[in-house]
Amino acid sequence: MVLSPQHEHLLDRLAEVAVRVGVNIAHGQQLLITAPLDAVPLVRRITEHAYKAGASLVTPFYADDVATLARFHHAADDTLDTAADWLQDGMANAYRKGAARMAITGANPVLLANENAERVSRVGRAASRAGRPAMELITRFAINWNIVAFATPAWAQQVFPDLSADAAVSRLWDAIFQASRVMVDDPVAEWKTHNARLHKRATWLNERRFAALHFSGPDTDLTVGLADGHAWAGGAEPAGNGIICNPNIPTEEVFTTPHARKVSGTVRATKPLFHQGTLIDDIAVRFEDGRIVKAHARTGQDVLERILDTDDGARRLGEVALVPASSPISESGILFRNTLFDENAASHIALGQSYAKCMLDTDNLTEAHLAQQGANTSFIHIDWMIGSSKIDVDAINHDGTREPLMRQGEWSNQP
């Protein structure tokens, strides 16, 4: 894959932003990178910028779509519950010893669409179990970490199926660079300004300490209670190791922890979900006492059911996020078929594991204490979009009174 000179320049800028703004690597810190095989050009640039910033060692790990498919096509059925726990344990140990994490996304969003759903589900559950030690450190925000994107040909042709392969990749790169805020004279300064806007919004929400949010619109009448001691976050935040980082590039959201037992009503997804290479479209669910009791998807119903049966926490929420319908990613009009981007085009909720970083005073709290306050626990964390220009959001105070937060997908007079 050959990039134009302009795209080569912007790719280097993206790598610099990923290192300086995203993970914000510290002098002497190790960096672990996971990436699709096609993303070697970005991995190499990130590696260079990381060493320039003082990294002591950069170690990349690559995933190969062809090798992934080979397992589903040829592996014996009784081997599908096996996962590389030795590798995940090693990564978790590296994080405990101070390493940072960088994940590069860009895999084919429908890679496993034609594979046996039960086999896919078993492999996914095994991988989630093996990855739990490392994921707990990430969801607690114990380390500095970042996710950034690379425009792989397989992904680009899913986003722009009517374009030639080269034209699709070029168009996707333009969209990634725009959304990632690197098409300006000083991307680092632009991110500082953008983070300040997100912090202002999160600070206002934290000052108000609402009890719940109510989403209303077509096929949606959903009340999301907020966890006791919840905290709103957005943009760059200090990790548990003291390093300020931007976990997601791009990002347009402010988000917090819902109460796992205080969600009720109905909601319909406003965008498709692409999960482990499978399309799940037109999701509609009903919550009672925090738990999904009824779920339907026009496409991918069997995969959705298996997701919900992952564990006890998979039917409950671990995140609620607010994003204006006028966000740059939404206004691009592009369905990226990638959660990193699509979740920043619309308000969303996430099934599964909650983020401890979105709870106050967690240093001395056990998992049982967090659960008592409403935090959810699960092997999964899957975001799906419920916001649009047709959705209103009200804040509910502890005395039951309401005030508008969003109208037709836009913020209503708040900072």
Coordinates of C-alpha atoms in Angstrom, one line a residue, residues 14 34 105 120 151 205 368 388:
L14 CA -0.9 11.1 13.6
T34 CA -1.1 -4.2 19.3
T105 CA -7.5 -0.4 15.3
V120 CA -16.9 -17.2 17.0
A151 CA -6.8 2.7 7.3
L205 CA -21.9 17.5 35.1
A368 CA -17.7 -5.6 46.1
S388 CA -29.2 11.1 17.1

